């Protein structure tokens, strides 16, 4: 049993909403409310599970001055009043915008250049004045440019100022970083959010995976300048399909964040090799990832030393192709995708049985894409939106024919 005691402040009416369970409400004393819930099962880490925030019961409490205060439009106005003044570009910001994104290049390239530049700035979270809304209060853009670092709200603010300097309108968007789908639409509050991204009003920019078609503001390109693993034009997987709050006057509803289809988050594996008469195999393994799958690979590459990354990749190839001897390997970006290439040799790949050679053609590396879960578990299975293709191309010795597949 878990119990939360709430003492009313100054006789003002409180508001409560229980999510993910049944909360019993009692009044043990004048001005005191007790909310309790029983039989909540413990949670343990499970593979392929939804975020814990969507599984735990939640009790939301508020003390509005009036019911009118509980509207999403009020939250938008409250946020805009705190974030918009800091995004006004000064002389320093305007000069930097001209340097990074000169007028000679197309508008879409200018926007992408500014977004990538801000994304590369170090992330440092500084919280001050939390009780007065400081958790949502960014520092002025000129100061951020001088300091060269900032939290998510600061990086969004600096990018907004740089974009304003080249004549592009944008908006501050509050989201939930770990599980944007857990935002309660029936509980208008800025505290449903803990992260900030930007919505760029960009009708001239080609359609991308992270585009939101807003009924009143047109095409908005969403971008997270804090997530270095997600390229411009895409949205982190944890935010896709959830909800955000655009900080602008007149925003009365939550914004539904776009979700990319499985074919956009794709892994393509190709094994091409030559089979010798003795049954030895030499060849190349190529894996190309796009969308959220590329972001995961990119995050590993950005946060791991080159030596550790090579060790991890060699270990993975050893699981995909047991007994393979890797001779050369390369890992890195290619356009908006991530490529892995490895040349290898596998002695005794084909098992000889008289005049026959048995060649194993089981899909390579598919196991890591399939959930292995217990028959009974306390939490549901959540599958990511992604797709996989596997091609195996073998050159067989001259005169050899396929007897059976």
mmCIF file of N, CA, C and O in Angstrom, residues 321-370:
data_model
loop_
_atom_site.group_PDB
_atom_site.id
_atom_site.type_symbol
_atom_site.label_atom_id
_atom_site.label_comp_id
_atom_site.label_asym_id
_atom_site.label_seq_id
_atom_site.Cartn_x
_atom_site.Cartn_y
_atom_site.Cartn_z
ATOM 1 N N UNK A 321 28.716 -14.409 -37.555
ATOM 2 C CA UNK A 321 29.447 -15.398 -38.351
ATOM 3 C C UNK A 321 30.459 -16.099 -37.444
ATOM 4 O O UNK A 321 31.635 -15.729 -37.400
ATOM 5 N N UNK A 322 30.016 -17.088 -36.676
ATOM 6 C CA UNK A 322 30.934 -17.771 -35.746
ATOM 7 C C UNK A 322 32.157 -18.333 -36.466
ATOM 8 O O UNK A 322 32.034 -18.999 -37.499
ATOM 9 N N UNK A 323 33.314 -18.007 -35.946
ATOM 10 C CA UNK A 323 34.554 -18.488 -36.530
ATOM 11 C C UNK A 323 35.143 -17.587 -37.589
ATOM 12 O O UNK A 323 36.210 -17.893 -38.143
ATOM 13 N N UNK A 324 34.487 -16.462 -37.869
ATOM 14 C CA UNK A 324 34.997 -15.556 -38.901
ATOM 15 C C UNK A 324 36.260 -14.853 -38.413
ATOM 16 O O UNK A 324 36.360 -14.437 -37.259
ATOM 17 N N UNK A 325 37.221 -14.710 -39.322
ATOM 18 C CA UNK A 325 38.462 -13.975 -39.049
ATOM 19 C C UNK A 325 38.375 -12.651 -39.791
ATOM 20 O O UNK A 325 38.428 -12.600 -41.020
ATOM 21 N N UNK A 326 38.226 -11.562 -39.055
ATOM 22 C CA UNK A 326 38.041 -10.238 -39.658
ATOM 23 C C UNK A 326 39.396 -9.663 -40.023
ATOM 24 O O UNK A 326 40.303 -9.581 -39.185
ATOM 25 N N UNK A 327 39.541 -9.265 -41.279
ATOM 26 C CA UNK A 327 40.805 -8.689 -41.737
ATOM 27 C C UNK A 327 40.753 -7.165 -41.752
ATOM 28 O O UNK A 327 41.673 -6.502 -41.272
ATOM 29 N N UNK A 328 39.697 -6.583 -42.304
ATOM 30 C CA UNK A 328 39.541 -5.124 -42.313
ATOM 31 C C UNK A 328 38.125 -4.769 -41.884
ATOM 32 O O UNK A 328 37.187 -5.563 -42.055
ATOM 33 N N UNK A 329 37.974 -3.567 -41.343
ATOM 34 C CA UNK A 329 36.674 -3.147 -40.855
ATOM 35 C C UNK A 329 36.579 -1.640 -40.909
ATOM 36 O O UNK A 329 37.560 -0.933 -40.662
ATOM 37 N N UNK A 330 35.393 -1.119 -41.243
ATOM 38 C CA UNK A 330 35.163 0.323 -41.216
ATOM 39 C C UNK A 330 33.760 0.584 -40.693
ATOM 40 O O UNK A 330 32.819 -0.148 -40.988
ATOM 41 N N UNK A 331 33.633 1.638 -39.885
ATOM 42 C CA UNK A 331 32.356 2.037 -39.306
ATOM 43 C C UNK A 331 32.245 3.537 -39.448
ATOM 44 O O UNK A 331 33.186 4.272 -39.121
ATOM 45 N N UNK A 332 31.096 4.019 -39.922
ATOM 46 C CA UNK A 332 30.972 5.466 -40.014
ATOM 47 C C UNK A 332 29.751 5.915 -40.768
ATOM 48 O O UNK A 332 28.978 5.102 -41.289
ATOM 49 N N UNK A 333 29.559 7.242 -40.828
ATOM 50 C CA UNK A 333 28.368 7.781 -41.477
ATOM 51 C C UNK A 333 28.480 7.766 -42.992
ATOM 52 O O UNK A 333 29.565 7.824 -43.563
ATOM 53 N N UNK A 334 27.315 7.683 -43.619
ATOM 54 C CA UNK A 334 27.217 7.809 -45.060
ATOM 55 C C UNK A 334 25.878 8.474 -45.359
ATOM 56 O O UNK A 334 24.838 7.850 -45.221
ATOM 57 N N UNK A 335 25.928 9.737 -45.741
ATOM 58 C CA UNK A 335 24.721 10.553 -45.857
ATOM 59 C C UNK A 335 24.013 10.556 -44.495
ATOM 60 O O UNK A 335 24.636 10.866 -43.497
ATOM 61 N N UNK A 336 22.711 10.197 -44.466
ATOM 62 C CA UNK A 336 21.985 10.160 -43.194
ATOM 63 C C UNK A 336 21.966 8.761 -42.594
ATOM 64 O O UNK A 336 21.273 8.509 -41.614
ATOM 65 N N UNK A 337 22.749 7.841 -43.178
ATOM 66 C CA UNK A 337 22.774 6.458 -42.713
ATOM 67 C C UNK A 337 24.087 6.169 -41.997
ATOM 68 O O UNK A 337 24.994 7.013 -41.936
ATOM 69 N N UNK A 338 24.163 4.968 -41.435
ATOM 70 C CA UNK A 338 25.387 4.480 -40.808
ATOM 71 C C UNK A 338 25.762 3.170 -41.484
ATOM 72 O O UNK A 338 24.921 2.283 -41.670
ATOM 73 N N UNK A 339 27.029 3.056 -41.854
ATOM 74 C CA UNK A 339 27.509 1.864 -42.552
ATOM 75 C C UNK A 339 28.542 1.119 -41.729
ATOM 76 O O UNK A 339 29.397 1.733 -41.083
ATOM 77 N N UNK A 340 28.449 -0.201 -41.760
ATOM 78 C CA UNK A 340 29.477 -1.070 -41.187
ATOM 79 C C UNK A 340 29.933 -2.008 -42.295
ATOM 80 O O UNK A 340 29.101 -2.636 -42.960
ATOM 81 N N UNK A 341 31.228 -2.087 -42.505
ATOM 82 C CA UNK A 341 31.789 -2.980 -43.524
ATOM 83 C C UNK A 341 32.929 -3.778 -42.909
ATOM 84 O O UNK A 341 33.769 -3.213 -42.204
ATOM 85 N N UNK A 342 32.922 -5.048 -43.177
ATOM 86 C CA UNK A 342 33.980 -5.899 -42.639
ATOM 87 C C UNK A 342 34.325 -6.983 -43.657
ATOM 88 O O UNK A 342 33.439 -7.669 -44.174
ATOM 89 N N UNK A 343 35.613 -7.113 -43.950
ATOM 90 C CA UNK A 343 36.098 -8.218 -44.787
ATOM 91 C C UNK A 343 36.518 -9.358 -43.871
ATOM 92 O O UNK A 343 37.113 -9.131 -42.813
ATOM 93 N N UNK A 344 36.227 -10.592 -44.270
ATOM 94 C CA UNK A 344 36.442 -11.714 -43.367
ATOM 95 C C UNK A 344 36.815 -12.973 -44.148
ATOM 96 O O UNK A 344 36.663 -13.045 -45.371
ATOM 97 N N UNK A 345 37.288 -13.935 -43.409
ATOM 98 C CA UNK A 345 37.541 -15.280 -43.940
ATOM 99 C C UNK A 345 36.986 -16.291 -42.941
ATOM 100 O O UNK A 345 37.105 -16.095 -41.727
ATOM 101 N N UNK A 346 36.361 -17.362 -43.467
ATOM 102 C CA UNK A 346 35.792 -18.400 -42.596
ATOM 103 C C UNK A 346 36.226 -19.777 -43.099
ATOM 104 O O UNK A 346 35.608 -20.344 -44.008
ATOM 105 N N UNK A 347 37.312 -20.315 -42.559
ATOM 106 C CA UNK A 347 37.724 -21.675 -42.946
ATOM 107 C C UNK A 347 36.648 -22.693 -42.572
ATOM 108 O O UNK A 347 36.040 -22.610 -41.506
ATOM 109 N N UNK A 348 36.397 -23.628 -43.478
ATOM 110 C CA UNK A 348 35.447 -24.691 -43.185
ATOM 111 C C UNK A 348 34.010 -24.237 -43.069
ATOM 112 O O UNK A 348 33.220 -24.836 -42.326
ATOM 113 N N UNK A 349 33.656 -23.159 -43.793
ATOM 114 C CA UNK A 349 32.285 -22.653 -43.724
ATOM 115 C C UNK A 349 31.291 -23.701 -44.212
ATOM 116 O O UNK A 349 30.224 -23.903 -43.611
ATOM 117 N N UNK A 350 31.597 -24.378 -45.312
ATOM 118 C CA UNK A 350 30.735 -25.428 -45.847
ATOM 119 C C UNK A 350 31.210 -26.782 -45.330
ATOM 120 O O UNK A 350 32.409 -27.077 -45.330
ATOM 121 N N UNK A 351 30.294 -27.610 -44.890
ATOM 122 C CA UNK A 351 30.624 -28.940 -44.368
ATOM 123 C C UNK A 351 30.543 -29.939 -45.513
ATOM 124 O O UNK A 351 29.501 -30.077 -46.177
ATOM 125 N N UNK A 352 31.668 -30.634 -45.769
ATOM 126 C CA UNK A 352 31.725 -31.596 -46.879
ATOM 127 C C UNK A 352 31.121 -32.928 -46.432
ATOM 128 O O UNK A 352 31.375 -33.416 -45.326
ATOM 129 N N UNK A 353 30.300 -33.497 -47.318
ATOM 130 C CA UNK A 353 29.714 -34.822 -47.093
ATOM 131 C C UNK A 353 29.767 -35.573 -48.412
ATOM 132 O O UNK A 353 28.834 -35.522 -49.209
ATOM 133 N N UNK A 354 30.888 -36.217 -48.678
ATOM 134 C CA UNK A 354 31.085 -36.882 -49.950
ATOM 135 C C UNK A 354 31.219 -35.857 -51.059
ATOM 136 O O UNK A 354 32.077 -34.962 -51.012
ATOM 137 N N UNK A 355 30.367 -35.973 -52.045
ATOM 138 C CA UNK A 355 30.407 -35.000 -53.154
ATOM 139 C C UNK A 355 29.547 -33.776 -52.873
ATOM 140 O O UNK A 355 29.463 -32.873 -53.706
ATOM 141 N N UNK A 356 28.913 -33.746 -51.706
ATOM 142 C CA UNK A 356 28.051 -32.625 -51.354
ATOM 143 C C UNK A 356 28.763 -31.680 -50.397
ATOM 144 O O UNK A 356 29.626 -32.093 -49.613
ATOM 145 N N UNK A 357 28.398 -30.408 -50.496
ATOM 146 C CA UNK A 357 28.860 -29.404 -49.533
ATOM 147 C C UNK A 357 27.626 -28.749 -48.934
ATOM 148 O O UNK A 357 26.799 -28.169 -49.657
ATOM 149 N N UNK A 358 27.464 -28.875 -47.616
ATOM 150 C CA UNK A 358 26.312 -28.293 -46.922
ATOM 151 C C UNK A 358 26.673 -26.871 -46.495
ATOM 152 O O UNK A 358 27.593 -26.667 -45.693
ATOM 153 N N UNK A 359 25.962 -25.903 -47.069
ATOM 154 C CA UNK A 359 26.245 -24.491 -46.809
ATOM 155 C C UNK A 359 25.151 -23.912 -45.916
ATOM 156 O O UNK A 359 23.984 -23.880 -46.320
ATOM 157 N N UNK A 360 25.471 -23.447 -44.689
ATOM 158 C CA UNK A 360 24.440 -22.869 -43.811
ATOM 159 C C UNK A 360 24.039 -21.478 -44.311
ATOM 160 O O UNK A 360 24.872 -20.581 -44.440
ATOM 161 N N UNK A 361 22.751 -21.320 -44.595
ATOM 162 C CA UNK A 361 22.260 -20.034 -45.089
ATOM 163 C C UNK A 361 21.208 -19.445 -44.163
ATOM 164 O O UNK A 361 20.305 -18.750 -44.604
ATOM 165 N N UNK A 362 21.323 -19.725 -42.873
ATOM 166 C CA UNK A 362 20.392 -19.111 -41.923
ATOM 167 C C UNK A 362 20.591 -17.605 -41.945
ATOM 168 O O UNK A 362 21.704 -17.108 -42.150
ATOM 169 N N UNK A 363 19.523 -16.825 -41.753
ATOM 170 C CA UNK A 363 19.664 -15.366 -41.766
ATOM 171 C C UNK A 363 20.728 -14.901 -40.786
ATOM 172 O O UNK A 363 20.794 -15.367 -39.650
ATOM 173 N N UNK A 364 21.558 -13.999 -41.230
ATOM 174 C CA UNK A 364 22.677 -13.557 -40.408
ATOM 175 C C UNK A 364 22.235 -12.441 -39.469
ATOM 176 O O UNK A 364 21.616 -11.465 -39.865
ATOM 177 N N UNK A 365 22.524 -12.593 -38.202
ATOM 178 C CA UNK A 365 22.307 -11.513 -37.263
ATOM 179 C C UNK A 365 20.866 -11.170 -36.976
ATOM 180 O O UNK A 365 20.579 -10.125 -36.405
ATOM 181 N N UNK A 366 19.916 -12.038 -37.343
ATOM 182 C CA UNK A 366 18.508 -11.703 -37.147
ATOM 183 C C UNK A 366 18.117 -11.784 -35.674
ATOM 184 O O UNK A 366 17.181 -11.118 -35.229
ATOM 185 N N UNK A 367 18.853 -12.566 -34.891
ATOM 186 C CA UNK A 367 18.456 -12.806 -33.507
ATOM 187 C C UNK A 367 18.296 -11.520 -32.713
ATOM 188 O O UNK A 367 17.402 -11.405 -31.878
ATOM 189 N N UNK A 368 19.140 -10.536 -32.963
ATOM 190 C CA UNK A 368 19.066 -9.327 -32.149
ATOM 191 C C UNK A 368 17.854 -8.467 -32.489
ATOM 192 O O UNK A 368 17.562 -7.501 -31.799
ATOM 193 N N UNK A 369 17.139 -8.806 -33.563
ATOM 194 C CA UNK A 369 15.934 -8.073 -33.934
ATOM 195 C C UNK A 369 14.661 -8.759 -33.443
ATOM 196 O O UNK A 369 13.573 -8.222 -33.607
ATOM 197 N N UNK A 370 14.790 -9.955 -32.873
ATOM 198 C CA UNK A 370 13.623 -10.695 -32.441
ATOM 199 C C UNK A 370 13.583 -10.762 -30.918
ATOM 200 O O UNK A 370 14.602 -11.044 -30.278
#
